[in-house]
Amino acid sequence: MTVDRAPIPFVDLAALLRPSRAEYVAAFERALDTGGFVGGPAVAEFEAAFARFCGAPHAIAVRTGTDALVLALRALGVGPGDEVITAANSFFATAEAISHAGATPVLADVDDATLLLDAGDAARRVTPRTRCLIPVHLFGQIADMAAIRTLAAAHRLHVVEDAAQAHGATRSVDGATWRAGAIADVAAFSFYPTKNLGALGEGGAVTTRDAAVAEAVRRLRDHGQAGRHDHVDIGHNARLDALQCAWLSISLARLDAGNAARRRLAAHYRARLGELRGVRLVAEPAGSAPVYHLMVIRVDAARRDAIRDRLAADGIATAIHYPRPIHLQRAYAHLGQGPGSCPVAERAADEMISLPMYPDLTAEQVDRVVDALAAALG
Ligand SMILES: Cc1ncc(COP(=O)(O)O)c(C=O)c1O
């Protein structure tokens, strides 16, 4: 028997898009025929379908996930003078959006088992200026929203879910099961191409159950217009192209199948990785069904880079999400949250490795990754 030694990429977008190629091309040709590139039925149809998917009454398509966070915060009235607490281990954009809304990010530590926002640590950082919490559903796993809701209620804080990595993830909160995007008052999604639901370019959305917030986001994405040439806010040009919406509707129809494939592969990874000494898995909280945007493991920090090099030599691509917590980025030096202020996130940053994960990965490829990892660990 021959063993396939072809390189295993970190993600394989071309394979993911191939089955829908004819539909994407047909949507492009429709746009060329109709000349409808901004607004119109493709946007409305995608927004309705995505709202239904999340179980939220409203979805508003915007240009990027970062815009989704900025507009969500602005729609809630969060701005200059306010503090917003979020997780130190996230993509930089989460904090950046807080700054763009005019508020000040406060980075809180993450839970050592799940690597998600630690509500207890967030509670210790609440001040009279705190207005909002942004839990990040990192790696496809929903944050501890029961604890976050309790904290928010105690201090009358808004909650914005950063659901950029968690389209379709569910978690049981206070006795009911919710999808990401329908748990807090407002949520922000990214459709960056590699996300579980990806555009063929940039994209994002805000979901909300609050009609007034939905209306404000719609206004803010369109230069603050309440009606044509009636500008009531200083807004943004943050509209998502009609073509991206048409393509996203096509991809949305395949999202549940893609997420199910990711879960199956994650279960296989977890069973095999559980046999290895020296590998720590990210815990799956009880009552949750993560969608494995990323498959992250932790290894001894002193050996992490050598292990990645060994995997690379075996043709296996890996990544790190994220190698430096947000509070230690130079752009946020002025916050004064130096080393030691979020010790769990700081340690994890030195230990994490993201392994290949995408719906078209095969169980045999997972076995190859785990076998190579076992050899690298010695
Ligand atoms: C957790 C998180 N928040 C926010 C963003 C920002 O989204 P975008 O790149 O679409 O602006 C991303 C993705 O890049 C992300 O992973």
mmCIF file of C-alpha atoms and ligand atoms in Angstrom:
data_model
loop_
_atom_site.group_PDB
_atom_site.id
_atom_site.type_symbol
_atom_site.label_atom_id
_atom_site.label_comp_id
_atom_site.label_asym_id
_atom_site.label_seq_id
_atom_site.Cartn_x
_atom_site.Cartn_y
_atom_site.Cartn_z
ATOM 1 C CA MET A 1 0.000 0.000 0.000
ATOM 2 C CA THR A 2 1.327 3.464 -0.829
ATOM 3 C CA VAL A 3 1.051 6.141 1.807
ATOM 4 C CA ASP A 4 0.058 9.635 0.682
ATOM 5 C CA ARG A 5 2.867 12.000 1.750
ATOM 6 C CA ALA A 6 1.482 15.081 -0.018
ATOM 7 C CA PRO A 7 1.871 18.235 2.079
ATOM 8 C CA ILE A 8 -1.041 19.011 4.397
ATOM 9 C CA PRO A 9 -1.866 22.728 4.175
ATOM 10 C CA PHE A 10 -3.181 24.684 7.136
ATOM 11 C CA VAL A 11 -6.418 25.407 5.255
ATOM 12 C CA ASP A 12 -7.555 24.424 1.764
ATOM 13 C CA LEU A 13 -9.968 27.069 0.496
ATOM 14 C CA ALA A 14 -9.877 25.938 -3.127
ATOM 15 C CA ALA A 15 -11.137 22.467 -2.149
ATOM 16 C CA LEU A 16 -13.876 23.982 -0.003
ATOM 17 C CA LEU A 17 -15.156 26.246 -2.791
ATOM 18 C CA ARG A 18 -14.915 23.716 -5.632
ATOM 19 C CA PRO A 19 -18.319 21.992 -5.190
ATOM 20 C CA SER A 20 -20.164 25.345 -5.413
ATOM 21 C CA ARG A 21 -18.078 26.803 -8.242
ATOM 22 C CA ALA A 22 -20.888 26.789 -10.825
ATOM 23 C CA GLU A 23 -23.246 28.515 -8.371
ATOM 24 C CA TYR A 24 -20.690 31.234 -7.545
ATOM 25 C CA VAL A 25 -20.100 31.852 -11.258
ATOM 26 C CA ALA A 26 -23.858 31.977 -11.955
ATOM 27 C CA ALA A 27 -24.304 34.553 -9.157
ATOM 28 C CA PHE A 28 -21.504 36.651 -10.667
ATOM 29 C CA GLU A 29 -23.126 36.462 -14.099
ATOM 30 C CA ARG A 30 -26.478 37.493 -12.592
ATOM 31 C CA ALA A 31 -24.816 40.547 -11.056
ATOM 32 C CA LEU A 32 -23.215 41.420 -14.403
ATOM 33 C CA ASP A 33 -26.583 41.042 -16.135
ATOM 34 C CA THR A 34 -28.539 43.119 -13.621
ATOM 35 C CA GLY A 35 -25.858 45.636 -12.613
ATOM 36 C CA GLY A 36 -26.870 45.181 -8.964
ATOM 37 C CA PHE A 37 -23.657 45.555 -6.946
ATOM 38 C CA VAL A 38 -24.660 47.538 -3.829
ATOM 39 C CA GLY A 39 -27.782 46.800 -1.761
ATOM 40 C CA GLY A 40 -30.798 45.096 -3.302
ATOM 41 C CA PRO A 41 -32.338 41.640 -2.983
ATOM 42 C CA ALA A 42 -29.085 39.653 -2.639
ATOM 43 C CA VAL A 43 -28.231 41.622 0.531
ATOM 44 C CA ALA A 44 -31.736 41.337 2.001
ATOM 45 C CA GLU A 45 -31.919 37.614 1.210
ATOM 46 C CA PHE A 46 -28.579 36.867 2.832
ATOM 47 C CA GLU A 47 -29.438 38.941 5.917
ATOM 48 C CA ALA A 48 -32.739 37.073 6.357
ATOM 49 C CA ALA A 49 -31.063 33.679 5.894
ATOM 50 C CA PHE A 50 -28.213 34.468 8.281
ATOM 51 C CA ALA A 51 -30.572 35.826 10.958
ATOM 52 C CA ARG A 52 -32.595 32.581 10.686
ATOM 53 C CA PHE A 53 -29.408 30.519 10.886
ATOM 54 C CA CYS A 54 -28.341 32.228 14.125
ATOM 55 C CA GLY A 55 -31.817 32.373 15.647
ATOM 56 C CA ALA A 56 -31.595 36.164 15.938
ATOM 57 C CA PRO A 57 -34.400 38.451 14.720
ATOM 58 C CA HIS A 58 -32.063 40.811 12.827
ATOM 59 C CA ALA A 59 -28.854 40.487 10.792
ATOM 60 C CA ILE A 60 -27.122 43.405 9.099
ATOM 61 C CA ALA A 61 -24.373 42.674 6.572
ATOM 62 C CA VAL A 62 -21.323 44.930 6.832
ATOM 63 C CA ARG A 63 -17.925 45.231 5.189
ATOM 64 C CA THR A 64 -15.798 43.315 7.731
ATOM 65 C CA GLY A 65 -15.958 41.684 11.141
ATOM 66 C CA THR A 66 -14.041 44.642 12.528
ATOM 67 C CA ASP A 67 -16.743 47.004 11.211
ATOM 68 C CA ALA A 68 -19.370 44.723 12.746
ATOM 69 C CA LEU A 69 -17.764 45.206 16.179
ATOM 70 C CA VAL A 70 -17.338 48.973 15.738
ATOM 71 C CA LEU A 71 -20.915 49.480 14.558
ATOM 72 C CA ALA A 72 -22.323 47.224 17.292
ATOM 73 C CA LEU A 73 -20.519 49.277 19.935
ATOM 74 C CA ARG A 74 -21.550 52.600 18.390
ATOM 75 C CA ALA A 75 -25.170 51.445 18.052
ATOM 76 C CA LEU A 76 -25.166 50.678 21.776
ATOM 77 C CA GLY A 77 -23.859 54.183 22.482
ATOM 78 C CA VAL A 78 -20.441 52.978 23.666
ATOM 79 C CA GLY A 79 -17.810 55.624 22.943
ATOM 80 C CA PRO A 80 -15.322 58.124 24.368
ATOM 81 C CA GLY A 81 -14.854 57.893 28.114
ATOM 82 C CA ASP A 82 -16.109 54.308 28.261
ATOM 83 C CA GLU A 83 -14.135 51.173 29.039
ATOM 84 C CA VAL A 84 -14.861 47.852 27.323
ATOM 85 C CA ILE A 85 -13.504 44.603 28.750
ATOM 86 C CA THR A 86 -12.479 41.847 26.366
ATOM 87 C CA ALA A 87 -10.185 38.812 26.256
ATOM 88 C CA ALA A 88 -6.402 39.242 26.033
ATOM 89 C CA ASN A 89 -6.178 36.164 23.800
ATOM 90 C CA SER A 90 -8.031 37.201 20.661
ATOM 91 C CA PHE A 91 -7.272 38.588 17.250
ATOM 92 C CA PHE A 92 -6.096 42.203 17.555
ATOM 93 C CA ALA A 93 -9.276 43.463 15.804
ATOM 94 C CA THR A 94 -11.417 42.876 18.894
ATOM 95 C CA ALA A 95 -9.544 45.553 20.843
ATOM 96 C CA GLU A 96 -8.942 47.687 17.763
ATOM 97 C CA ALA A 97 -12.720 47.959 17.228
ATOM 98 C CA ILE A 98 -13.146 49.225 20.792
ATOM 99 C CA SER A 99 -10.568 51.937 20.078
ATOM 100 C CA HIS A 100 -12.236 52.837 16.766
ATOM 101 C CA ALA A 101 -15.536 53.296 18.617
ATOM 102 C CA GLY A 102 -13.662 55.841 20.779
ATOM 103 C CA ALA A 103 -13.651 53.719 23.941
ATOM 104 C CA THR A 104 -10.734 52.189 25.866
ATOM 105 C CA PRO A 105 -10.043 48.451 25.734
ATOM 106 C CA VAL A 106 -9.352 46.665 28.999
ATOM 107 C CA LEU A 107 -7.815 43.245 28.463
ATOM 108 C CA ALA A 108 -8.888 40.486 30.838
ATOM 109 C CA ASP A 109 -7.338 37.056 31.284
ATOM 110 C CA VAL A 110 -8.745 33.815 29.912
ATOM 111 C CA ASP A 111 -9.716 30.559 31.578
ATOM 112 C CA ASP A 112 -6.825 28.101 31.633
ATOM 113 C CA ALA A 113 -8.937 25.135 30.446
ATOM 114 C CA THR A 114 -11.006 26.758 27.669
ATOM 115 C CA LEU A 115 -8.826 29.796 26.825
ATOM 116 C CA LEU A 116 -12.063 31.855 26.773
ATOM 117 C CA LEU A 117 -12.741 35.084 28.693
ATOM 118 C CA ASP A 118 -12.478 34.468 32.448
ATOM 119 C CA ALA A 119 -15.575 36.177 33.876
ATOM 120 C CA GLY A 120 -13.986 36.271 37.337
ATOM 121 C CA ASP A 121 -10.943 38.131 36.045
ATOM 122 C CA ALA A 122 -13.199 40.442 34.007
ATOM 123 C CA ALA A 123 -15.184 41.208 37.195
ATOM 124 C CA ARG A 124 -11.989 42.370 38.922
ATOM 125 C CA ARG A 125 -11.399 44.865 36.101
ATOM 126 C CA VAL A 126 -14.821 46.534 36.231
ATOM 127 C CA THR A 127 -14.627 50.253 37.109
ATOM 128 C CA PRO A 128 -17.266 53.000 37.177
ATOM 129 C CA ARG A 129 -16.356 53.672 33.511
ATOM 130 C CA THR A 130 -16.980 50.110 32.293
ATOM 131 C CA ARG A 131 -19.894 50.045 29.826
ATOM 132 C CA CYS A 132 -19.574 46.797 27.910
ATOM 133 C CA LEU A 133 -18.117 43.272 27.817
ATOM 134 C CA ILE A 134 -16.973 41.559 24.623
ATOM 135 C CA PRO A 135 -16.590 37.817 25.193
ATOM 136 C CA VAL A 136 -14.792 36.212 22.242
ATOM 137 C CA HIS A 137 -16.023 32.796 21.089
ATOM 138 C CA LEU A 138 -12.455 31.821 20.260
ATOM 139 C CA PHE A 139 -11.546 28.830 18.075
ATOM 140 C CA GLY A 140 -15.271 28.098 17.489
ATOM 141 C CA GLN A 141 -16.208 27.676 21.143
ATOM 142 C CA ILE A 142 -18.791 29.833 22.943
ATOM 143 C CA ALA A 143 -17.613 31.738 26.024
ATOM 144 C CA ASP A 144 -19.135 31.194 29.473
ATOM 145 C CA MET A 145 -22.167 33.342 28.726
ATOM 146 C CA ALA A 146 -24.035 32.410 31.932
ATOM 147 C CA ALA A 147 -21.240 33.911 34.050
ATOM 148 C CA ILE A 148 -20.863 36.846 31.660
ATOM 149 C CA ARG A 149 -24.605 37.591 31.781
ATOM 150 C CA THR A 150 -24.502 37.561 35.575
ATOM 151 C CA LEU A 151 -21.552 39.946 35.612
ATOM 152 C CA ALA A 152 -23.239 42.237 33.074
ATOM 153 C CA ALA A 153 -26.489 42.299 35.031
ATOM 154 C CA ALA A 154 -24.672 43.143 38.275
ATOM 155 C CA HIS A 155 -23.049 46.241 36.737
ATOM 156 C CA ARG A 156 -25.632 47.099 34.040
ATOM 157 C CA LEU A 157 -23.179 46.429 31.210
ATOM 158 C CA HIS A 158 -23.878 45.749 27.551
ATOM 159 C CA VAL A 159 -22.611 42.463 26.109
ATOM 160 C CA VAL A 160 -21.395 42.095 22.507
ATOM 161 C CA GLU A 161 -20.470 38.583 21.381
ATOM 162 C CA ASP A 162 -17.385 38.443 19.175
ATOM 163 C CA ALA A 163 -18.620 35.481 17.124
ATOM 164 C CA ALA A 164 -16.101 35.917 14.282
ATOM 165 C CA GLN A 165 -14.868 32.337 14.774
ATOM 166 C CA ALA A 166 -18.090 30.633 15.852
ATOM 167 C CA HIS A 167 -20.779 30.585 13.136
ATOM 168 C CA GLY A 168 -23.188 27.835 14.175
ATOM 169 C CA ALA A 169 -21.592 26.969 17.537
ATOM 170 C CA THR A 170 -24.077 26.260 20.327
ATOM 171 C CA ARG A 171 -23.999 26.340 24.104
ATOM 172 C CA SER A 172 -26.531 25.760 26.785
ATOM 173 C CA VAL A 173 -26.996 28.949 28.820
ATOM 174 C CA ASP A 174 -29.444 29.185 31.743
ATOM 175 C CA GLY A 175 -31.288 26.038 30.638
ATOM 176 C CA ALA A 176 -31.695 26.757 26.918
ATOM 177 C CA THR A 177 -29.404 26.025 23.969
ATOM 178 C CA TRP A 178 -28.377 29.003 21.854
ATOM 179 C CA ARG A 179 -26.424 29.549 18.707
ATOM 180 C CA ALA A 180 -23.628 32.118 18.641
ATOM 181 C CA GLY A 181 -25.110 35.452 17.651
ATOM 182 C CA ALA A 182 -28.352 35.058 19.589
ATOM 183 C CA ILE A 183 -27.099 34.852 23.174
ATOM 184 C CA ALA A 184 -26.288 38.483 24.007
ATOM 185 C CA ASP A 185 -28.077 41.632 22.857
ATOM 186 C CA VAL A 186 -25.692 42.090 19.938
ATOM 187 C CA ALA A 187 -23.081 39.962 18.139
ATOM 188 C CA ALA A 188 -20.442 40.529 15.486
ATOM 189 C CA PHE A 189 -19.391 38.022 12.822
ATOM 190 C CA SER A 190 -16.534 38.021 10.318
ATOM 191 C CA PHE A 191 -16.785 36.396 6.895
ATOM 192 C CA TYR A 192 -13.067 36.589 6.174
ATOM 193 C CA PRO A 193 -12.463 33.816 3.597
ATOM 194 C CA THR A 194 -10.965 31.293 6.034
ATOM 195 C CA LYS A 195 -13.770 31.595 8.599
ATOM 196 C CA ASN A 196 -16.310 28.737 8.916
ATOM 197 C CA LEU A 197 -18.592 30.923 6.784
ATOM 198 C CA GLY A 198 -16.303 32.862 4.457
ATOM 199 C CA ALA A 199 -16.935 35.411 1.725
ATOM 200 C CA LEU A 200 -14.920 35.441 -1.490
ATOM 201 C CA GLY A 201 -13.198 38.493 -0.053
ATOM 202 C CA GLU A 202 -14.006 40.547 3.057
ATOM 203 C CA GLY A 203 -17.333 40.496 4.872
ATOM 204 C CA GLY A 204 -19.037 40.724 8.260
ATOM 205 C CA ALA A 205 -22.416 40.981 9.969
ATOM 206 C CA VAL A 206 -24.080 42.210 13.125
ATOM 207 C CA THR A 207 -26.894 40.132 14.604
ATOM 208 C CA THR A 208 -29.248 41.416 17.273
ATOM 209 C CA ARG A 209 -32.616 40.886 18.862
ATOM 210 C CA ASP A 210 -32.988 44.637 19.493
ATOM 211 C CA ALA A 211 -34.837 46.395 16.655
ATOM 212 C CA ALA A 212 -33.462 49.827 17.660
ATOM 213 C CA VAL A 213 -29.879 48.529 17.591
ATOM 214 C CA ALA A 214 -30.532 46.922 14.189
ATOM 215 C CA GLU A 215 -31.848 50.225 12.880
ATOM 216 C CA ALA A 216 -28.824 52.110 14.250
ATOM 217 C CA VAL A 217 -26.388 49.632 12.648
ATOM 218 C CA ARG A 218 -28.216 49.936 9.300
ATOM 219 C CA ARG A 219 -27.879 53.713 9.540
ATOM 220 C CA LEU A 220 -24.256 53.675 10.635
ATOM 221 C CA ARG A 221 -23.166 51.348 7.809
ATOM 222 C CA ASP A 222 -24.673 53.801 5.285
ATOM 223 C CA HIS A 223 -23.183 57.195 6.239
ATOM 224 C CA GLY A 224 -25.630 57.635 9.103
ATOM 225 C CA GLN A 225 -28.543 58.136 6.704
ATOM 226 C CA ALA A 226 -32.057 57.719 8.082
ATOM 227 C CA GLY A 227 -33.363 58.393 4.555
ATOM 228 C CA ARG A 228 -31.824 59.534 1.314
ATOM 229 C CA HIS A 229 -29.613 62.587 2.066
ATOM 230 C CA ASP A 230 -30.913 62.700 5.639
ATOM 231 C CA HIS A 231 -27.772 62.098 7.742
ATOM 232 C CA VAL A 232 -28.560 61.783 11.439
ATOM 233 C CA ASP A 233 -25.258 60.185 12.519
ATOM 234 C CA ILE A 234 -21.678 60.570 11.325
ATOM 235 C CA GLY A 235 -21.533 57.056 10.011
ATOM 236 C CA HIS A 236 -19.338 54.897 7.826
ATOM 237 C CA ASN A 237 -19.373 53.384 4.380
ATOM 238 C CA ALA A 238 -19.529 49.848 5.734
ATOM 239 C CA ARG A 239 -21.999 48.236 3.337
ATOM 240 C CA LEU A 240 -21.288 44.699 2.182
ATOM 241 C CA ASP A 241 -21.289 44.209 -1.606
ATOM 242 C CA ALA A 242 -24.329 42.505 -3.121
ATOM 243 C CA LEU A 243 -22.022 39.980 -4.793
ATOM 244 C CA GLN A 244 -20.476 38.941 -1.483
ATOM 245 C CA CYS A 245 -23.991 38.508 -0.067
ATOM 246 C CA ALA A 246 -25.042 36.361 -3.050
ATOM 247 C CA TRP A 247 -21.936 34.206 -2.591
ATOM 248 C CA LEU A 248 -22.440 34.008 1.173
ATOM 249 C CA SER A 249 -26.008 32.735 0.680
ATOM 250 C CA ILE A 250 -24.579 29.896 -1.427
ATOM 251 C CA SER A 251 -21.926 29.077 1.188
ATOM 252 C CA LEU A 252 -24.405 29.371 4.071
ATOM 253 C CA ALA A 253 -26.359 26.446 2.631
ATOM 254 C CA ARG A 254 -23.230 24.282 3.149
ATOM 255 C CA LEU A 255 -22.252 25.623 6.573
ATOM 256 C CA ASP A 256 -23.989 22.999 8.736
ATOM 257 C CA ALA A 257 -22.340 20.195 6.741
ATOM 258 C CA GLY A 258 -18.951 21.909 7.006
ATOM 259 C CA ASN A 259 -19.330 22.386 10.757
ATOM 260 C CA ALA A 260 -20.389 18.738 11.167
ATOM 261 C CA ALA A 261 -17.259 17.645 9.279
ATOM 262 C CA ARG A 262 -15.095 19.859 11.511
ATOM 263 C CA ARG A 263 -16.695 18.292 14.613
ATOM 264 C CA ARG A 264 -16.060 14.760 13.328
ATOM 265 C CA LEU A 265 -12.432 15.605 12.580
ATOM 266 C CA ALA A 266 -12.037 17.269 15.975
ATOM 267 C CA ALA A 267 -13.401 14.164 17.706
ATOM 268 C CA HIS A 268 -10.855 12.069 15.798
ATOM 269 C CA TYR A 269 -8.044 14.491 16.660
ATOM 270 C CA ARG A 270 -9.085 14.552 20.318
ATOM 271 C CA ALA A 271 -9.250 10.751 20.607
ATOM 272 C CA ARG A 272 -5.804 10.338 19.033
ATOM 273 C CA LEU A 273 -4.178 13.315 20.764
ATOM 274 C CA GLY A 274 -5.437 12.028 24.105
ATOM 275 C CA GLU A 275 -2.961 9.133 23.707
ATOM 276 C CA LEU A 276 0.036 11.497 23.556
ATOM 277 C CA ARG A 277 2.008 12.635 26.584
ATOM 278 C CA GLY A 278 3.000 16.271 26.467
ATOM 279 C CA VAL A 279 -0.096 17.516 24.600
ATOM 280 C CA ARG A 280 -2.846 19.492 26.296
ATOM 281 C CA LEU A 281 -6.248 19.919 24.639
ATOM 282 C CA VAL A 282 -8.552 22.919 24.942
ATOM 283 C CA ALA A 283 -11.485 21.815 27.127
ATOM 284 C CA GLU A 284 -14.975 21.574 25.640
ATOM 285 C CA PRO A 285 -17.382 23.043 28.207
ATOM 286 C CA ALA A 286 -20.342 20.821 29.151
ATOM 287 C CA GLY A 287 -23.447 21.605 27.101
ATOM 288 C CA SER A 288 -21.486 23.118 24.229
ATOM 289 C CA ALA A 289 -21.093 22.106 20.590
ATOM 290 C CA PRO A 290 -18.029 23.963 19.267
ATOM 291 C CA VAL A 291 -17.541 24.396 15.508
ATOM 292 C CA TYR A 292 -13.743 24.070 15.523
ATOM 293 C CA HIS A 293 -12.755 27.083 13.519
ATOM 294 C CA LEU A 294 -9.296 26.131 14.775
ATOM 295 C CA MET A 295 -7.858 22.959 16.310
ATOM 296 C CA VAL A 296 -5.560 24.237 19.020
ATOM 297 C CA ILE A 297 -3.300 22.195 21.282
ATOM 298 C CA ARG A 298 -0.782 23.206 23.932
ATOM 299 C CA VAL A 299 2.723 21.817 24.327
ATOM 300 C CA ASP A 300 5.768 22.639 26.459
ATOM 301 C CA ALA A 301 6.677 26.242 25.589
ATOM 302 C CA ALA A 302 10.400 25.407 25.434
ATOM 303 C CA ARG A 303 9.755 22.822 22.694
ATOM 304 C CA ARG A 304 6.948 24.507 20.756
ATOM 305 C CA ASP A 305 9.010 25.994 17.929
ATOM 306 C CA ALA A 306 11.068 22.818 17.423
ATOM 307 C CA ILE A 307 7.854 20.764 17.260
ATOM 308 C CA ARG A 308 6.424 23.105 14.616
ATOM 309 C CA ASP A 309 9.664 22.858 12.642
ATOM 310 C CA ARG A 310 9.503 19.042 12.721
ATOM 311 C CA LEU A 311 5.902 19.116 11.500
ATOM 312 C CA ALA A 312 6.861 21.559 8.733
ATOM 313 C CA ALA A 313 9.680 19.224 7.680
ATOM 314 C CA ASP A 314 7.023 16.478 7.387
ATOM 315 C CA GLY A 315 4.971 18.750 5.125
ATOM 316 C CA ILE A 316 2.434 19.706 7.800
ATOM 317 C CA ALA A 317 1.563 23.390 8.070
ATOM 318 C CA THR A 318 0.677 24.830 11.489
ATOM 319 C CA ALA A 319 0.018 28.302 12.900
ATOM 320 C CA ILE A 320 -0.241 30.118 16.247
ATOM 321 C CA HIS A 321 -3.406 31.914 17.387
ATOM 322 C CA TYR A 322 -2.101 34.140 18.807
ATOM 323 C CA PRO A 323 1.622 34.406 19.532
ATOM 324 C CA ARG A 324 1.334 37.671 21.507
ATOM 325 C CA PRO A 325 -1.665 38.623 23.686
ATOM 326 C CA ILE A 326 -3.274 41.942 22.813
ATOM 327 C CA HIS A 327 -2.148 43.766 25.978
ATOM 328 C CA LEU A 328 1.486 43.074 25.013
ATOM 329 C CA GLN A 329 1.143 44.460 21.476
ATOM 330 C CA ARG A 330 3.147 47.656 20.991
ATOM 331 C CA ALA A 331 0.061 49.540 19.802
ATOM 332 C CA TYR A 332 -1.449 49.103 23.271
ATOM 333 C CA ALA A 333 1.659 49.863 25.339
ATOM 334 C CA HIS A 334 -0.085 53.075 26.478
ATOM 335 C CA LEU A 335 -2.704 51.008 28.325
ATOM 336 C CA GLY A 336 0.004 50.078 30.825
ATOM 337 C CA GLN A 337 -1.051 46.425 31.044
ATOM 338 C CA GLY A 338 2.452 45.007 30.937
ATOM 339 C CA PRO A 339 3.728 41.427 31.252
ATOM 340 C CA GLY A 340 2.113 39.569 34.145
ATOM 341 C CA SER A 341 -1.251 41.316 33.915
ATOM 342 C CA CYS A 342 -2.911 38.367 32.099
ATOM 343 C CA PRO A 343 -0.677 35.418 33.081
ATOM 344 C CA VAL A 344 -2.855 32.628 31.673
ATOM 345 C CA ALA A 345 -3.096 34.238 28.220
ATOM 346 C CA GLU A 346 0.633 34.983 28.308
ATOM 347 C CA ARG A 347 1.558 31.370 29.102
ATOM 348 C CA ALA A 348 -0.862 29.983 26.522
ATOM 349 C CA ALA A 349 0.614 32.264 23.850
ATOM 350 C CA ASP A 350 3.936 30.427 24.271
ATOM 351 C CA GLU A 351 2.381 26.954 24.278
ATOM 352 C CA MET A 352 -0.305 26.933 21.578
ATOM 353 C CA ILE A 353 -0.110 25.309 18.161
ATOM 354 C CA SER A 354 -3.013 25.394 15.684
ATOM 355 C CA LEU A 355 -3.153 22.171 13.654
ATOM 356 C CA PRO A 356 -4.689 21.815 10.167
ATOM 357 C CA MET A 357 -8.507 21.949 10.362
ATOM 358 C CA TYR A 358 -10.995 22.338 7.516
ATOM 359 C CA PRO A 359 -14.003 20.340 6.317
ATOM 360 C CA ASP A 360 -12.102 18.619 3.478
ATOM 361 C CA LEU A 361 -9.325 17.300 5.713
ATOM 362 C CA THR A 362 -9.480 13.496 5.888
ATOM 363 C CA ALA A 363 -9.226 11.184 8.901
ATOM 364 C CA GLU A 364 -6.041 9.768 7.315
ATOM 365 C CA GLN A 365 -4.530 13.236 7.204
ATOM 366 C CA VAL A 366 -5.440 13.733 10.871
ATOM 367 C CA ASP A 367 -3.645 10.460 11.621
ATOM 368 C CA ARG A 368 -0.594 11.708 9.740
ATOM 369 C CA VAL A 369 -0.578 14.958 11.733
ATOM 370 C CA VAL A 370 -0.883 13.093 15.038
ATOM 371 C CA ASP A 371 1.788 10.521 14.083
ATOM 372 C CA ALA A 372 4.166 13.334 13.101
ATOM 373 C CA LEU A 373 3.411 15.120 16.354
ATOM 374 C CA ALA A 374 4.092 11.925 18.325
ATOM 375 C CA ALA A 375 7.455 11.581 16.564
ATOM 376 C CA ALA A 376 8.270 15.246 17.214
ATOM 377 C CA LEU A 377 7.437 14.893 20.913
ATOM 378 C CA GLY A 378 9.840 11.900 21.055
HETATM 379 C C1 LIG B 1 -11.978 36.884 17.009
HETATM 380 C C2 LIG B 1 -11.995 37.835 15.845
HETATM 381 N N1 LIG B 1 -12.535 39.061 15.990
HETATM 382 C C3 LIG B 1 -12.590 39.928 14.975
HETATM 383 C C4 LIG B 1 -12.101 39.616 13.726
HETATM 384 C C5 LIG B 1 -12.127 40.657 12.661
HETATM 385 O O1 LIG B 1 -12.799 40.274 11.513
HETATM 386 P P1 LIG B 1 -12.386 40.862 10.080
HETATM 387 O O2 LIG B 1 -11.062 40.292 9.715
HETATM 388 O O3 LIG B 1 -13.486 40.379 9.180
HETATM 389 O O4 LIG B 1 -12.373 42.346 10.192
HETATM 390 C C6 LIG B 1 -11.557 38.337 13.518
HETATM 391 C C7 LIG B 1 -11.075 37.859 12.210
HETATM 392 O O5 LIG B 1 -10.263 38.218 11.513
HETATM 393 C C8 LIG B 1 -11.482 37.438 14.597
HETATM 394 O O6 LIG B 1 -10.944 36.217 14.456
#
